[in-house]
Short mmCIF file of C-alpha atoms in Angstrom, two decimals:
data_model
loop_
_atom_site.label_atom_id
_atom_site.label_comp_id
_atom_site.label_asym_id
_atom_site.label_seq_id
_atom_site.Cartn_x
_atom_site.Cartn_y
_atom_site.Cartn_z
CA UNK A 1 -12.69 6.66 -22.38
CA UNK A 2 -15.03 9.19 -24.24
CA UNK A 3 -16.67 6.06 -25.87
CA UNK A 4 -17.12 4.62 -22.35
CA UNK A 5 -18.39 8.35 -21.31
CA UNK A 6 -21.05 8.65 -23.92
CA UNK A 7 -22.35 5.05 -24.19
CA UNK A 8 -23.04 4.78 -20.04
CA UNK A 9 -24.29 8.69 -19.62
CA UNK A 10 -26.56 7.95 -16.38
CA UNK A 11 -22.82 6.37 -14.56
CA UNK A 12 -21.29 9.69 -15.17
CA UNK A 13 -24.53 11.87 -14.44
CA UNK A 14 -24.73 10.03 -11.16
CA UNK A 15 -20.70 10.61 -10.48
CA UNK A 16 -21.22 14.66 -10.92
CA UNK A 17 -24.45 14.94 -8.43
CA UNK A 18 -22.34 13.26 -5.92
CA UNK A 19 -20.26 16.32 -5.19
CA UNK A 20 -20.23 16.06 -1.47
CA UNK A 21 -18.48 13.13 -1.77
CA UNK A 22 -14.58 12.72 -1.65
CA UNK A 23 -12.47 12.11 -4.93
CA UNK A 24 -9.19 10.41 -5.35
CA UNK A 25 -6.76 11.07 -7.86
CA UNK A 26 -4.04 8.61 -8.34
CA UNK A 27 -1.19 8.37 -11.16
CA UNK A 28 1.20 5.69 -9.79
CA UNK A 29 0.84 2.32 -8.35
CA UNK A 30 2.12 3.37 -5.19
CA UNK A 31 -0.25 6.11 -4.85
CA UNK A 32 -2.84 3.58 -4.70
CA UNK A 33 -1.62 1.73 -2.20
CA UNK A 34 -1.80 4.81 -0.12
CA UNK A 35 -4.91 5.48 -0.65
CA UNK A 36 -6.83 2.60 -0.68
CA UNK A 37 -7.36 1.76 2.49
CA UNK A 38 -9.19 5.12 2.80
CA UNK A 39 -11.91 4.43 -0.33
CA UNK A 40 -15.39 4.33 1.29
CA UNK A 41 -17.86 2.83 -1.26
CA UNK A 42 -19.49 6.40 -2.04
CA UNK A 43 -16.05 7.62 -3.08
CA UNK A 44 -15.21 8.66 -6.77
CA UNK A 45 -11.37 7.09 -7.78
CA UNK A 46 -9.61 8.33 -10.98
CA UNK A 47 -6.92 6.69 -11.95
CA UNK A 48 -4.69 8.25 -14.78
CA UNK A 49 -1.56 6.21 -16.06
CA UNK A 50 1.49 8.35 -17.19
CA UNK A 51 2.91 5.61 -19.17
CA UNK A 52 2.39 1.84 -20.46
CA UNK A 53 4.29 0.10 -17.46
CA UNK A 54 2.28 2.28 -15.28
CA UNK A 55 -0.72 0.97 -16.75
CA UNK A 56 0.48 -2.39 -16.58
CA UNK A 57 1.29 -2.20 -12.80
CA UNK A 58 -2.24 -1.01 -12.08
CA UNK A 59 -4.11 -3.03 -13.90
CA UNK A 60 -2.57 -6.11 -11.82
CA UNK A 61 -3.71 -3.90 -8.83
CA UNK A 62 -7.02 -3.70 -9.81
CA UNK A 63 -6.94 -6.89 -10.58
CA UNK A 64 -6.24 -8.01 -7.01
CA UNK A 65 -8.49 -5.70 -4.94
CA UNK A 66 -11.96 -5.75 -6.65
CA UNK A 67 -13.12 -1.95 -6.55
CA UNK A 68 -16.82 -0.66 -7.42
CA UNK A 69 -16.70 -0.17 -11.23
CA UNK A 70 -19.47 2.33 -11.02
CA UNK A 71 -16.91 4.43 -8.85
CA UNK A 72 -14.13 3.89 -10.93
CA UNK A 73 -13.03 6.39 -13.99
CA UNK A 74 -9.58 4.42 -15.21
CA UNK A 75 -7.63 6.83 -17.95
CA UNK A 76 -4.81 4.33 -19.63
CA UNK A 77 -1.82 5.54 -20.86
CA UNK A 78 -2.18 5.76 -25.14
CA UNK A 79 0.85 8.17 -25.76
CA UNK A 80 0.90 12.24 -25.69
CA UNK A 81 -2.19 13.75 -26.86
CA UNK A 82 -4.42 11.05 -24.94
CA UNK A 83 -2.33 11.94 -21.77
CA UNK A 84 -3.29 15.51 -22.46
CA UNK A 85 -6.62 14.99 -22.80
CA UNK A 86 -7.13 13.18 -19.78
CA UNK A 87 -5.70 15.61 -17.75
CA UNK A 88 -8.39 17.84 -19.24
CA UNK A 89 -11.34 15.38 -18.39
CA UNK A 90 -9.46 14.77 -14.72
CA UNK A 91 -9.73 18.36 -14.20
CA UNK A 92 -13.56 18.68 -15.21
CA UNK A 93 -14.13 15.54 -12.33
CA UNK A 94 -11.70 17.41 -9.82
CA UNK A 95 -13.09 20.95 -10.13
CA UNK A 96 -16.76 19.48 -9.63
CA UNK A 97 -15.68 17.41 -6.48
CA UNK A 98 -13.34 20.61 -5.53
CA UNK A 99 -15.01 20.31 -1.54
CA UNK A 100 -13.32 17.00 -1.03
CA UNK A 101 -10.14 15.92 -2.87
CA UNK A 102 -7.81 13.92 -2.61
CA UNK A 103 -4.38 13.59 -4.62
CA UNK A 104 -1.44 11.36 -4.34
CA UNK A 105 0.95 13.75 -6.40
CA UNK A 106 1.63 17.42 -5.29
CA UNK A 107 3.76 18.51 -8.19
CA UNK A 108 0.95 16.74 -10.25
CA UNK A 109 -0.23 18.88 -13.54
CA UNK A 110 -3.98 17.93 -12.10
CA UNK A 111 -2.98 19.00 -8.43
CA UNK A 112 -1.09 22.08 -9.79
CA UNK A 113 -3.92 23.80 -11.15
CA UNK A 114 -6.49 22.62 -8.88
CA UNK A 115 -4.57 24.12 -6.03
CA UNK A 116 -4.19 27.45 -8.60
CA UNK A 117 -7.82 27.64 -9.01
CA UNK A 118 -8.89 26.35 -5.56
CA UNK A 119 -6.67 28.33 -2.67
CA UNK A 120 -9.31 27.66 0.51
CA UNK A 121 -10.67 23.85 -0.87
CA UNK A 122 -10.13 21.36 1.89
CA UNK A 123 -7.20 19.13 0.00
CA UNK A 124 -5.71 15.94 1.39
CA UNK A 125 -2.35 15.02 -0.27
CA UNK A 126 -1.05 11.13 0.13
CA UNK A 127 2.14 11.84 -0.52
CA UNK A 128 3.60 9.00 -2.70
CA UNK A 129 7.75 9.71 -2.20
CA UNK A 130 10.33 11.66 -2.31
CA UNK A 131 8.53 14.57 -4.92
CA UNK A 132 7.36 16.64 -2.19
CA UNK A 133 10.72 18.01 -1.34
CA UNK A 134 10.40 19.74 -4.45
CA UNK A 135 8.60 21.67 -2.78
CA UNK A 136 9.06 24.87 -0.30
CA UNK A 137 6.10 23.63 2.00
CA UNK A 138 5.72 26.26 4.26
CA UNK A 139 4.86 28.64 1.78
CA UNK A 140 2.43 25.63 0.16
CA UNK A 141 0.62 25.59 3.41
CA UNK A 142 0.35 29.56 3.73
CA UNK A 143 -1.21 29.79 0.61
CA UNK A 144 -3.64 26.92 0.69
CA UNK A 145 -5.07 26.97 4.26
CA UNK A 146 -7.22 23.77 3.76
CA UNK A 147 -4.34 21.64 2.53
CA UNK A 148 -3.02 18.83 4.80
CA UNK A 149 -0.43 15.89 3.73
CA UNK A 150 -0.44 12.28 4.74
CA UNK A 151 2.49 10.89 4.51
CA UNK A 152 4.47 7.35 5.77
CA UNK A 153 7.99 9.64 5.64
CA UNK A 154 6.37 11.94 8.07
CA UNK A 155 10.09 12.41 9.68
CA UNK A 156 10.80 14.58 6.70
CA UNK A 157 8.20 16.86 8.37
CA UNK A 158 8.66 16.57 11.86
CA UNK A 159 8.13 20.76 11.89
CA UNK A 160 5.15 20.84 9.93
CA UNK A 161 1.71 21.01 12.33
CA UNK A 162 -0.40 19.68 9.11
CA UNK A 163 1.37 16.44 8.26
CA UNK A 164 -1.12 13.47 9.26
CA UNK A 165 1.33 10.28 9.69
CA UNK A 166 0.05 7.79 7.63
CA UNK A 167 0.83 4.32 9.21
CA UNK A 168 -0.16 2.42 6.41
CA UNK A 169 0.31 -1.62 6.77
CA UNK A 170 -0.04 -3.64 3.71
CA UNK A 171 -2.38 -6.57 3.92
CA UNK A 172 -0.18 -9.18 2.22
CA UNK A 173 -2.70 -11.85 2.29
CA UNK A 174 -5.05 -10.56 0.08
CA UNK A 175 -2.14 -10.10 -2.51
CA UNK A 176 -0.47 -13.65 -2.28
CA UNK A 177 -0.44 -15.80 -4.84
CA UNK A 178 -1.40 -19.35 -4.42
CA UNK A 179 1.77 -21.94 -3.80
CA UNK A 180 4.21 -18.97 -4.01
CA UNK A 181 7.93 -19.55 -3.26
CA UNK A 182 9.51 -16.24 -2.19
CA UNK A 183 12.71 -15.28 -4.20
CA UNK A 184 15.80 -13.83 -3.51
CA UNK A 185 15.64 -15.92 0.03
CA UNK A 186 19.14 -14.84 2.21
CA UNK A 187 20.36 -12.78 -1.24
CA UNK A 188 20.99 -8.99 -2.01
CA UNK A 189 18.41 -6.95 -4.53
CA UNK A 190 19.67 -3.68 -6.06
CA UNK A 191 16.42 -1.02 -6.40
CA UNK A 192 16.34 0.47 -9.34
CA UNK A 193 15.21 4.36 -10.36
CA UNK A 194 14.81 5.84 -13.09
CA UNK A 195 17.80 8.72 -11.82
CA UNK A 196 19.65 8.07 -15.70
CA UNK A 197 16.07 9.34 -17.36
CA UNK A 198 15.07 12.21 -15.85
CA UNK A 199 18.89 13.85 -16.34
CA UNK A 200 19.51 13.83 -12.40
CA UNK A 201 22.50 11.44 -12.57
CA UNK A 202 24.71 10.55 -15.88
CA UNK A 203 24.80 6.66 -16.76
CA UNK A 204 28.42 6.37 -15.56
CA UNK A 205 27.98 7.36 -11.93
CA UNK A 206 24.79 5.24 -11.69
CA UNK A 207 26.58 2.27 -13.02
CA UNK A 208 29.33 2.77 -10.85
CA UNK A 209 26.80 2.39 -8.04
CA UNK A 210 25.12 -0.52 -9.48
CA UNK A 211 28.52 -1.99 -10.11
CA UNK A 212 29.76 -1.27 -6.89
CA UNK A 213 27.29 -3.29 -4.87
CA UNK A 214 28.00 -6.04 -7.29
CA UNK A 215 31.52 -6.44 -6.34
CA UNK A 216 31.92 -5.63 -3.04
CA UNK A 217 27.88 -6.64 -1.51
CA UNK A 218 27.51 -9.69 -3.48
CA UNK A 219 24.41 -7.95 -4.95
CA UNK A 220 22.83 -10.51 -7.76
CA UNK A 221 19.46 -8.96 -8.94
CA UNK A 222 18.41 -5.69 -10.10
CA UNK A 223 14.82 -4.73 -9.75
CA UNK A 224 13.59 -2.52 -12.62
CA UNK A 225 11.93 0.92 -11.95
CA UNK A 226 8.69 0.75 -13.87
CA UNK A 227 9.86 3.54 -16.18
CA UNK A 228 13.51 2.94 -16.97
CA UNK A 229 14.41 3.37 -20.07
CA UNK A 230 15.82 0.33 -22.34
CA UNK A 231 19.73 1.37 -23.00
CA UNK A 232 20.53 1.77 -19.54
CA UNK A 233 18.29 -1.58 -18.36
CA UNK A 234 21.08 -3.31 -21.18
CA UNK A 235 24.36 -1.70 -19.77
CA UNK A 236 22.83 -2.79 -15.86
CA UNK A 237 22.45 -6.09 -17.57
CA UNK A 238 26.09 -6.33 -19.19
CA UNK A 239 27.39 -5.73 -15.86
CA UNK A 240 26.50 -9.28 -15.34
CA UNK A 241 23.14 -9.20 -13.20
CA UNK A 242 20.07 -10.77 -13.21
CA UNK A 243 16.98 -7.86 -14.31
CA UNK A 244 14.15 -8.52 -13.00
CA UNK A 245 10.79 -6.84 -13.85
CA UNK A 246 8.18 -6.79 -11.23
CA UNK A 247 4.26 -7.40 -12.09
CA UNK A 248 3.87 -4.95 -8.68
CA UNK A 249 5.18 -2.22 -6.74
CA UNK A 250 7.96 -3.69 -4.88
CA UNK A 251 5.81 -2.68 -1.60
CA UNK A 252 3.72 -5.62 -2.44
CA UNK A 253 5.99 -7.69 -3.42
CA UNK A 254 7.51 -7.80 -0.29
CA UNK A 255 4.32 -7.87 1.51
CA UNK A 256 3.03 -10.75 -0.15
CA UNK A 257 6.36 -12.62 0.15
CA UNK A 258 6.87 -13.13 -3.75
CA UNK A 259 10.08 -11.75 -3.37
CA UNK A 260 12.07 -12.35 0.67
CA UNK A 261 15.54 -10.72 0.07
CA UNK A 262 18.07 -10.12 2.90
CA UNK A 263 18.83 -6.86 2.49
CA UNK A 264 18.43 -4.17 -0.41
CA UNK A 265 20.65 -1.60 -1.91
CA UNK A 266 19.97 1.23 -4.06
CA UNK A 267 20.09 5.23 -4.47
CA UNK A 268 17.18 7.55 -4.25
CA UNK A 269 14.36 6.12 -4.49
CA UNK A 270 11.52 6.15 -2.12
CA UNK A 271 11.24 1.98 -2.47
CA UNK A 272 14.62 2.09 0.17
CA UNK A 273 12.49 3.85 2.56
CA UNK A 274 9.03 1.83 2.46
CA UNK A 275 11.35 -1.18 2.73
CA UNK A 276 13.03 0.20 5.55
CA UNK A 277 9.84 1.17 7.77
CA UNK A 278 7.21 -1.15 6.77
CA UNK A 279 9.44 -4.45 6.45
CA UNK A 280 12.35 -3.44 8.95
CA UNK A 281 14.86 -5.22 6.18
CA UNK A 282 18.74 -4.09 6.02
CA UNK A 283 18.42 -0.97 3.66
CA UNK A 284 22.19 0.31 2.14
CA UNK A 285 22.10 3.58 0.12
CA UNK A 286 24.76 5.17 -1.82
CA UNK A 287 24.99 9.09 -1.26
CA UNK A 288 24.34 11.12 -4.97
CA UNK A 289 26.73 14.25 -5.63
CA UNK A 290 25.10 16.54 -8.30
CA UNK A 291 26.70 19.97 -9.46
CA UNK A 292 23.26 21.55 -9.56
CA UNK A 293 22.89 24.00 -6.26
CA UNK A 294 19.16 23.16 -5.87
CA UNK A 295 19.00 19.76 -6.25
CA UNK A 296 22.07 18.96 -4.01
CA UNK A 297 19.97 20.80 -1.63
CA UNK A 298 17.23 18.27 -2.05
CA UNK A 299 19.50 15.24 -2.00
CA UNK A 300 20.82 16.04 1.05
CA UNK A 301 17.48 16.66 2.68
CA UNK A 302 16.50 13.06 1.77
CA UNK A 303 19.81 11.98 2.81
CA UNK A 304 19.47 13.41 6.02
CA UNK A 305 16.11 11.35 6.04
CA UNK A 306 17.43 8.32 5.50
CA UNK A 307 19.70 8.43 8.01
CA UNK A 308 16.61 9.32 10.51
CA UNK A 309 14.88 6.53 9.28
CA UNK A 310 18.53 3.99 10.04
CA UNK A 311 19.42 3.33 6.47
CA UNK A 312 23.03 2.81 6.07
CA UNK A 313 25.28 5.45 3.98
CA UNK A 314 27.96 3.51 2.00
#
């Protein structure tokens, strides 16, 4: 990136005396999504992977929807100290563009400080999923008077007077491959998250789950989160169930017909929801118990909003 920086100066002297335009920050593939229907051809787009599937998922984004390059910073995922140090060069393009942002992450490191630095900027969060119920919003809002959140779970927010609902409608078309034959036709998928990883759940319970909807559902594939780990991708696998690894976010995937299950299982993961309103298919969820007092709280918030949104408990 610095290479690309130094060698093509007069791209990035143009990006910084464009300051009245807006800026979009994006670290996941489904933050992009969100977003992109919103890019005007003036706008400035970072995208900054966290990790090498990340990257991966992206890149086959990209790939598809053909965006100006001279618009475009792109900050891959090269392990720990790169990732550091493009959070430092995100913040130099987000601080100069501070008028007009626009971030798909509120916990984000990037967002975090911004919003530190920044308390009356005008800020426009896309939220991506379930991460913004790690937040106490109300007191978000109070403190940053120019922030506003579009969101497609705008349910979860029905009290809020500055959530924008964001009735976002994939354009399948323009993702299709040529001569595709959808998968999974009239058969059960299992959505996978990466629960095991980040310490919220312990393998057993999950695999109970998993193994659960095996049995008794008839559930025969298991679509990977982007970001599970190996060791519990192998125990999903001994359980006797096909793994499959998507090139896309599953929101695409399902747009574009690649994959055409019946109806989908899972846990917490914001995939059960997207599938639920955008594609109106048969969503099943199985409820989490956690001994943590805070993040029960939180899983039974989302709970609560998948019920609104007519997922079925099991």
């Amino acid at each position: 990136m610095l290479k690309k920086i130094f060698s093509r100066p007069k791209k990035y002297f143009n990006i910084f005396t464009r300051r009245n335009k807006k800026l979009f920050f994006i670290e996941s593939p489904f933050q992009f999504l969100c977003m992109e229907p919103d890019f005007k051809c003036t706008d400035l787009v970072i995208i900054r992977s966290t990790s090498i599937n990340t990257s991966r998922q992206l890149k086959h984004l990209l790939d598809y929807k053909k965006l100006d390059q001279s618009n475009l910073i792109i900050f891959p995922y090269y392990g720990r100290f790169f990732s550091a140090l493009s959070i430092i060069l995100s913040l130099v393009f987000v601080f100069v563009y501070h008028r007009n942002v626009c971030f798909g992450y509120l916990p984000s490191r990037v967002c975090k400080t911004f919003l530190f630095f920044f308390r009356s900027a005008r800020c426009l969060i896309y939220d991506d999923g379930v991460a913004t119920l790690n937040y106490t919003l109300q007191d978000v809002f109070t403190k940053q008077p120019g922030l506003k959140i579009k969101t497609l779970f705008y349910k979860m927010f029905e009290n809020e007077d500055k959530i924008i609902p964001h009735n976002i409608r994939f354009d399948g078309e323009s993702y299709r491959k040529d001569n595709i034959t959808p998968k999974f036709k009239g058969e059960s998928i299992f959505v996978g998250t990466k629960v095991v990883d980040d310490g919220i759940l312990d393998a057993a319970q999950y695999l109970h789950a998993v193994k659960s909807s095996i049995v008794s559902k008839g559930v025969k594939h298991y679509i990977c989160h982007r970001d599970e780990g190996f060791l519990i991708i192998e125990s999903i696998k001994s359980l006797g169930v096909n793994i499959v690894k998507l090139e896309v976010p599953i929101e695409i995937a399902l747009a574009s017909k690649e994959i055409a299950p019946e109806s989908i299982y899972g846990l917490i993961t914001t995939s059960l929801l997207t599938a639920k309103i955008m594609f109106d298919i048969p969503t099943f969820y199985y409820p989490v118990t956690v001994s943590d007092k805070a993040l029960s709280k939180e899983l039974k918030e989302l709970e609560e909003t998948f019920d609104r949104y007519g997922l079925i408990r099991l």
